Amino acid sequence: AAARCEAAPDKGSVPTFTLGRNRYDQSSFTGRLAHFREMTDPKTLLTTQAELVEAQALLAAYEKGDAKNASDAELWEAKRIVSAIIHPTTGEQMFIGGRMSAFVPANAIPTAGMLLASSPSQIVFWQWINQSVNVMVNYVNRSGASVDWSQVGQAYALAVGVSCSIAVGARKLVENGPPWIKRLG
């Protein structure tokens, strides 16, 4: 069983660093929320290549037993940076726009476009953009090293088709529906 660290992000205390473990207790909601908050923090998008290399070097030194002067806080920060940028399965640096830390910024424009679209062609365009962003995020954060591109292509085409059909169909339903439905549009 995995060792448990503190459940909530208490800024006053830092748990003892253990490589391969989570900083926060993943069996509690607050621990999972704290971990999610760290992985989706847009500030990691500003991490430089030099900072990433430094974080990786610190963790490698710790693994060899050569990081005796590093504090637990420094080690957890290094792990946070590496976990947010390096794919856990492939070990490769993830594309910046597809990282979980880019999820909110990357979705802001497509979401605004979908909300402000006024014609069927605009609706279809923004639904297509939204599904394209979704497939990019899903690819970058995939669980395995290999990818079945035919399956990705089929899922992408289906997602675009369904989302466009529902969005345009719902708009027509609202436009042509009874007065109580029209108020929703």
PDB file of C-alpha atoms in Angstrom:
ATOM      1  CA  ALA A   1       0.000   0.000   0.000  1.00  0.00           C
ATOM      2  CA  ALA A   2       1.167   3.498  -0.770  1.00  0.00           C
ATOM      3  CA  ALA A   3       2.294   5.654   2.114  1.00  0.00           C
ATOM      4  CA  ARG A   4       0.039   8.579   2.795  1.00  0.00           C
ATOM      5  CA  CYS A   5       1.243  12.125   2.920  1.00  0.00           C
ATOM      6  CA  GLU A   6      -0.706  15.039   4.299  1.00  0.00           C
ATOM      7  CA  ALA A   7      -4.265  15.251   3.021  1.00  0.00           C
ATOM      8  CA  ALA A   8      -4.616  18.969   2.428  1.00  0.00           C
ATOM      9  CA  PRO A   9      -2.252  21.605   1.105  1.00  0.00           C
ATOM     10  CA  ASP A  10      -1.090  23.159   4.347  1.00  0.00           C
ATOM     11  CA  LYS A  11       1.229  25.971   3.306  1.00  0.00           C
ATOM     12  CA  GLY A  12       2.909  25.958   6.706  1.00  0.00           C
ATOM     13  CA  SER A  13       4.196  22.392   6.556  1.00  0.00           C
ATOM     14  CA  VAL A  14       5.821  20.273   3.888  1.00  0.00           C
ATOM     15  CA  PRO A  15       5.679  16.465   4.063  1.00  0.00           C
ATOM     16  CA  THR A  16       8.850  14.447   3.826  1.00  0.00           C
ATOM     17  CA  PHE A  17       9.778  13.915   0.198  1.00  0.00           C
ATOM     18  CA  THR A  18       9.559  10.376  -1.133  1.00  0.00           C
ATOM     19  CA  LEU A  19      10.367   9.747  -4.792  1.00  0.00           C
ATOM     20  CA  GLY A  20       7.551   7.899  -6.558  1.00  0.00           C
ATOM     21  CA  ARG A  21       4.881   9.059  -4.094  1.00  0.00           C
ATOM     22  CA  ASN A  22       2.352  11.846  -4.248  1.00  0.00           C
ATOM     23  CA  ARG A  23       2.757  14.863  -2.022  1.00  0.00           C
ATOM     24  CA  TYR A  24      -0.936  14.776  -1.129  1.00  0.00           C
ATOM     25  CA  ASP A  25      -3.055  11.909   0.137  1.00  0.00           C
ATOM     26  CA  GLN A  26      -4.821  10.539  -2.947  1.00  0.00           C
ATOM     27  CA  SER A  27      -7.400   8.682  -0.846  1.00  0.00           C
ATOM     28  CA  SER A  28      -9.007  11.978   0.214  1.00  0.00           C
ATOM     29  CA  PHE A  29     -10.877  14.529  -1.853  1.00  0.00           C
ATOM     30  CA  THR A  30      -8.741  17.425  -0.598  1.00  0.00           C
ATOM     31  CA  GLY A  31      -5.550  15.533  -1.430  1.00  0.00           C
ATOM     32  CA  ARG A  32      -6.719  14.749  -4.962  1.00  0.00           C
ATOM     33  CA  LEU A  33      -7.867  18.349  -5.397  1.00  0.00           C
ATOM     34  CA  ALA A  34      -4.489  19.684  -4.230  1.00  0.00           C
ATOM     35  CA  HIS A  35      -2.684  17.358  -6.658  1.00  0.00           C
ATOM     36  CA  PHE A  36      -4.994  18.380  -9.527  1.00  0.00           C
ATOM     37  CA  ARG A  37      -4.462  22.043  -8.696  1.00  0.00           C
ATOM     38  CA  GLU A  38      -0.698  21.579  -8.943  1.00  0.00           C
ATOM     39  CA  MET A  39      -0.889  19.732 -12.276  1.00  0.00           C
ATOM     40  CA  THR A  40      -3.197  22.351 -13.815  1.00  0.00           C
ATOM     41  CA  ASP A  41      -1.303  25.400 -12.515  1.00  0.00           C
ATOM     42  CA  PRO A  42      -0.723  27.608 -15.597  1.00  0.00           C
ATOM     43  CA  LYS A  43       2.452  29.006 -14.003  1.00  0.00           C
ATOM     44  CA  THR A  44       4.243  25.803 -15.061  1.00  0.00           C
ATOM     45  CA  LEU A  45       3.787  26.970 -18.665  1.00  0.00           C
ATOM     46  CA  LEU A  46       6.348  29.675 -17.871  1.00  0.00           C
ATOM     47  CA  THR A  47       8.964  27.172 -16.686  1.00  0.00           C
ATOM     48  CA  THR A  48      12.137  27.566 -18.736  1.00  0.00           C
ATOM     49  CA  GLN A  49      14.113  24.698 -20.216  1.00  0.00           C
ATOM     50  CA  ALA A  50      16.933  25.500 -17.757  1.00  0.00           C
ATOM     51  CA  GLU A  51      14.525  25.247 -14.800  1.00  0.00           C
ATOM     52  CA  LEU A  52      13.233  21.899 -16.087  1.00  0.00           C
ATOM     53  CA  VAL A  53      16.766  20.542 -16.503  1.00  0.00           C
ATOM     54  CA  GLU A  54      17.644  21.773 -12.997  1.00  0.00           C
ATOM     55  CA  ALA A  55      14.548  20.057 -11.526  1.00  0.00           C
ATOM     56  CA  GLN A  56      15.363  16.809 -13.346  1.00  0.00           C
ATOM     57  CA  ALA A  57      18.981  16.973 -12.145  1.00  0.00           C
ATOM     58  CA  LEU A  58      17.870  17.509  -8.534  1.00  0.00           C
ATOM     59  CA  LEU A  59      15.551  14.481  -8.673  1.00  0.00           C
ATOM     60  CA  ALA A  60      18.276  12.366 -10.315  1.00  0.00           C
ATOM     61  CA  ALA A  61      20.730  13.436  -7.593  1.00  0.00           C
ATOM     62  CA  TYR A  62      18.167  12.557  -4.914  1.00  0.00           C
ATOM     63  CA  GLU A  63      17.677   9.125  -6.465  1.00  0.00           C
ATOM     64  CA  LYS A  64      21.457   8.536  -6.280  1.00  0.00           C
ATOM     65  CA  GLY A  65      21.561   9.822  -2.682  1.00  0.00           C
ATOM     66  CA  ASP A  66      23.490  12.957  -3.653  1.00  0.00           C
ATOM     67  CA  ALA A  67      20.883  15.617  -2.756  1.00  0.00           C
ATOM     68  CA  LYS A  68      21.484  15.769   0.987  1.00  0.00           C
ATOM     69  CA  ASN A  69      21.349  19.592   1.101  1.00  0.00           C
ATOM     70  CA  ALA A  70      18.007  19.833  -0.753  1.00  0.00           C
ATOM     71  CA  SER A  71      14.964  20.585   1.374  1.00  0.00           C
ATOM     72  CA  ASP A  72      11.710  18.646   1.113  1.00  0.00           C
ATOM     73  CA  ALA A  73      10.070  21.774  -0.333  1.00  0.00           C
ATOM     74  CA  GLU A  74      12.725  22.008  -3.080  1.00  0.00           C
ATOM     75  CA  LEU A  75      12.329  18.330  -3.915  1.00  0.00           C
ATOM     76  CA  TRP A  76       8.527  18.533  -4.072  1.00  0.00           C
ATOM     77  CA  GLU A  77       8.785  21.622  -6.297  1.00  0.00           C
ATOM     78  CA  ALA A  78      11.205  19.805  -8.614  1.00  0.00           C
ATOM     79  CA  LYS A  79       8.814  16.840  -8.793  1.00  0.00           C
ATOM     80  CA  ARG A  80       5.884  19.184  -9.502  1.00  0.00           C
ATOM     81  CA  ILE A  81       7.747  20.812 -12.388  1.00  0.00           C
ATOM     82  CA  VAL A  82       8.864  17.506 -13.893  1.00  0.00           C
ATOM     83  CA  SER A  83       5.423  15.903 -13.469  1.00  0.00           C
ATOM     84  CA  ALA A  84       3.719  18.847 -15.183  1.00  0.00           C
ATOM     85  CA  ILE A  85       6.084  18.880 -18.178  1.00  0.00           C
ATOM     86  CA  ILE A  86       7.453  15.361 -18.742  1.00  0.00           C
ATOM     87  CA  HIS A  87       5.159  12.556 -19.920  1.00  0.00           C
ATOM     88  CA  PRO A  88       5.202   9.799 -17.272  1.00  0.00           C
ATOM     89  CA  THR A  89       5.236   6.921 -19.784  1.00  0.00           C
ATOM     90  CA  THR A  90       7.356   8.198 -22.665  1.00  0.00           C
ATOM     91  CA  GLY A  91       9.689  10.414 -20.625  1.00  0.00           C
ATOM     92  CA  GLU A  92       9.397  13.067 -23.336  1.00  0.00           C
ATOM     93  CA  GLN A  93       8.607  16.721 -22.857  1.00  0.00           C
ATOM     94  CA  MET A  94       4.902  17.258 -23.535  1.00  0.00           C
ATOM     95  CA  PHE A  95       3.728  19.791 -26.119  1.00  0.00           C
ATOM     96  CA  ILE A  96       3.028  23.000 -24.191  1.00  0.00           C
ATOM     97  CA  GLY A  97      -0.492  23.538 -25.590  1.00  0.00           C
ATOM     98  CA  GLY A  98      -1.600  20.035 -24.625  1.00  0.00           C
ATOM     99  CA  ARG A  99      -0.361  19.955 -21.038  1.00  0.00           C
ATOM    100  CA  MET A 100      -2.964  19.910 -18.283  1.00  0.00           C
ATOM    101  CA  SER A 101      -1.545  23.249 -17.110  1.00  0.00           C
ATOM    102  CA  ALA A 102      -2.607  24.721 -20.472  1.00  0.00           C
ATOM    103  CA  PHE A 103      -6.133  23.306 -20.330  1.00  0.00           C
ATOM    104  CA  VAL A 104      -7.871  26.493 -19.183  1.00  0.00           C
ATOM    105  CA  PRO A 105      -5.881  28.938 -21.340  1.00  0.00           C
ATOM    106  CA  ALA A 106      -6.125  26.661 -24.407  1.00  0.00           C
ATOM    107  CA  ASN A 107      -9.886  26.288 -24.018  1.00  0.00           C
ATOM    108  CA  ALA A 108     -10.688  29.957 -23.351  1.00  0.00           C
ATOM    109  CA  ILE A 109     -10.853  31.031 -27.014  1.00  0.00           C
ATOM    110  CA  PRO A 110     -12.816  28.000 -28.313  1.00  0.00           C
ATOM    111  CA  THR A 111     -15.272  28.316 -25.415  1.00  0.00           C
ATOM    112  CA  ALA A 112     -15.818  32.020 -26.122  1.00  0.00           C
ATOM    113  CA  GLY A 113     -16.218  31.213 -29.812  1.00  0.00           C
ATOM    114  CA  MET A 114     -18.820  28.533 -29.120  1.00  0.00           C
ATOM    115  CA  LEU A 115     -20.781  30.867 -26.841  1.00  0.00           C
ATOM    116  CA  LEU A 116     -20.692  33.784 -29.283  1.00  0.00           C
ATOM    117  CA  ALA A 117     -21.294  31.861 -32.530  1.00  0.00           C
ATOM    118  CA  SER A 118     -24.403  33.169 -34.258  1.00  0.00           C
ATOM    119  CA  SER A 119     -24.591  31.328 -37.591  1.00  0.00           C
ATOM    120  CA  PRO A 120     -24.509  27.599 -38.354  1.00  0.00           C
ATOM    121  CA  SER A 121     -21.125  27.966 -40.075  1.00  0.00           C
ATOM    122  CA  GLN A 122     -19.679  29.712 -36.989  1.00  0.00           C
ATOM    123  CA  ILE A 123     -21.138  27.014 -34.740  1.00  0.00           C
ATOM    124  CA  VAL A 124     -19.576  24.255 -36.869  1.00  0.00           C
ATOM    125  CA  PHE A 125     -16.218  26.073 -36.986  1.00  0.00           C
ATOM    126  CA  TRP A 126     -15.992  26.552 -33.200  1.00  0.00           C
ATOM    127  CA  GLN A 127     -17.173  23.006 -32.489  1.00  0.00           C
ATOM    128  CA  TRP A 128     -14.447  21.747 -34.826  1.00  0.00           C
ATOM    129  CA  ILE A 129     -11.828  23.932 -33.081  1.00  0.00           C
ATOM    130  CA  ASN A 130     -13.029  22.726 -29.670  1.00  0.00           C
ATOM    131  CA  GLN A 131     -12.822  19.047 -30.644  1.00  0.00           C
ATOM    132  CA  SER A 132      -9.375  19.651 -32.172  1.00  0.00           C
ATOM    133  CA  VAL A 133      -8.152  21.131 -28.869  1.00  0.00           C
ATOM    134  CA  ASN A 134      -9.697  18.173 -27.013  1.00  0.00           C
ATOM    135  CA  VAL A 135      -7.942  15.588 -29.203  1.00  0.00           C
ATOM    136  CA  MET A 136      -4.630  17.443 -28.770  1.00  0.00           C
ATOM    137  CA  VAL A 137      -4.977  17.437 -24.957  1.00  0.00           C
ATOM    138  CA  ASN A 138      -6.024  13.769 -24.953  1.00  0.00           C
ATOM    139  CA  TYR A 139      -3.079  12.798 -27.191  1.00  0.00           C
ATOM    140  CA  VAL A 140      -0.499  14.724 -25.163  1.00  0.00           C
ATOM    141  CA  ASN A 141      -1.818  13.258 -21.882  1.00  0.00           C
ATOM    142  CA  ARG A 142      -2.344   9.704 -23.180  1.00  0.00           C
ATOM    143  CA  SER A 143      -1.677   6.821 -20.838  1.00  0.00           C
ATOM    144  CA  GLY A 144       0.543   4.792 -23.163  1.00  0.00           C
ATOM    145  CA  ALA A 145       3.545   5.241 -25.418  1.00  0.00           C
ATOM    146  CA  SER A 146       1.923   3.897 -28.592  1.00  0.00           C
ATOM    147  CA  VAL A 147      -1.034   5.371 -30.442  1.00  0.00           C
ATOM    148  CA  ASP A 148      -3.530   3.691 -32.774  1.00  0.00           C
ATOM    149  CA  TRP A 149      -3.958   6.541 -35.267  1.00  0.00           C
ATOM    150  CA  SER A 150      -6.940   4.954 -37.030  1.00  0.00           C
ATOM    151  CA  GLN A 151      -8.783   4.803 -33.708  1.00  0.00           C
ATOM    152  CA  VAL A 152      -7.825   8.425 -32.946  1.00  0.00           C
ATOM    153  CA  GLY A 153      -9.038   9.493 -36.389  1.00  0.00           C
ATOM    154  CA  GLN A 154     -12.358   7.670 -36.027  1.00  0.00           C
ATOM    155  CA  ALA A 155     -12.952   9.097 -32.547  1.00  0.00           C
ATOM    156  CA  TYR A 156     -12.041  12.602 -33.767  1.00  0.00           C
ATOM    157  CA  ALA A 157     -14.381  12.420 -36.767  1.00  0.00           C
ATOM    158  CA  LEU A 158     -17.194  11.059 -34.600  1.00  0.00           C
ATOM    159  CA  ALA A 159     -16.658  13.732 -31.919  1.00  0.00           C
ATOM    160  CA  VAL A 160     -16.653  16.542 -34.482  1.00  0.00           C
ATOM    161  CA  GLY A 161     -19.727  15.169 -36.264  1.00  0.00           C
ATOM    162  CA  VAL A 162     -21.742  14.614 -33.106  1.00  0.00           C
ATOM    163  CA  SER A 163     -20.806  17.934 -31.478  1.00  0.00           C
ATOM    164  CA  CYS A 164     -21.610  19.900 -34.647  1.00  0.00           C
ATOM    165  CA  SER A 165     -24.907  18.054 -35.140  1.00  0.00           C
ATOM    166  CA  ILE A 166     -26.012  18.592 -31.552  1.00  0.00           C
ATOM    167  CA  ALA A 167     -24.971  22.257 -31.502  1.00  0.00           C
ATOM    168  CA  VAL A 168     -26.671  23.139 -34.809  1.00  0.00           C
ATOM    169  CA  GLY A 169     -29.706  20.961 -33.996  1.00  0.00           C
ATOM    170  CA  ALA A 170     -30.135  22.490 -30.546  1.00  0.00           C
ATOM    171  CA  ARG A 171     -29.927  25.968 -32.032  1.00  0.00           C
ATOM    172  CA  LYS A 172     -32.655  25.137 -34.579  1.00  0.00           C
ATOM    173  CA  LEU A 173     -34.769  23.601 -31.825  1.00  0.00           C
ATOM    174  CA  VAL A 174     -34.472  26.769 -29.744  1.00  0.00           C
ATOM    175  CA  GLU A 175     -35.212  29.040 -32.740  1.00  0.00           C
ATOM    176  CA  ASN A 176     -38.278  27.060 -33.853  1.00  0.00           C
ATOM    177  CA  GLY A 177     -39.577  25.868 -30.506  1.00  0.00           C
ATOM    178  CA  PRO A 178     -42.368  27.127 -28.278  1.00  0.00           C
ATOM    179  CA  PRO A 179     -41.895  30.474 -26.465  1.00  0.00           C
ATOM    180  CA  TRP A 180     -40.617  28.858 -23.262  1.00  0.00           C
ATOM    181  CA  ILE A 181     -37.827  27.143 -25.272  1.00  0.00           C
ATOM    182  CA  LYS A 182     -36.991  30.305 -27.240  1.00  0.00           C
ATOM    183  CA  ARG A 183     -36.185  32.071 -23.971  1.00  0.00           C
ATOM    184  CA  LEU A 184     -33.246  29.649 -23.541  1.00  0.00           C
ATOM    185  CA  GLY A 185     -31.536  31.058 -26.660  1.00  0.00           C
TER     186      GLY A 185
END
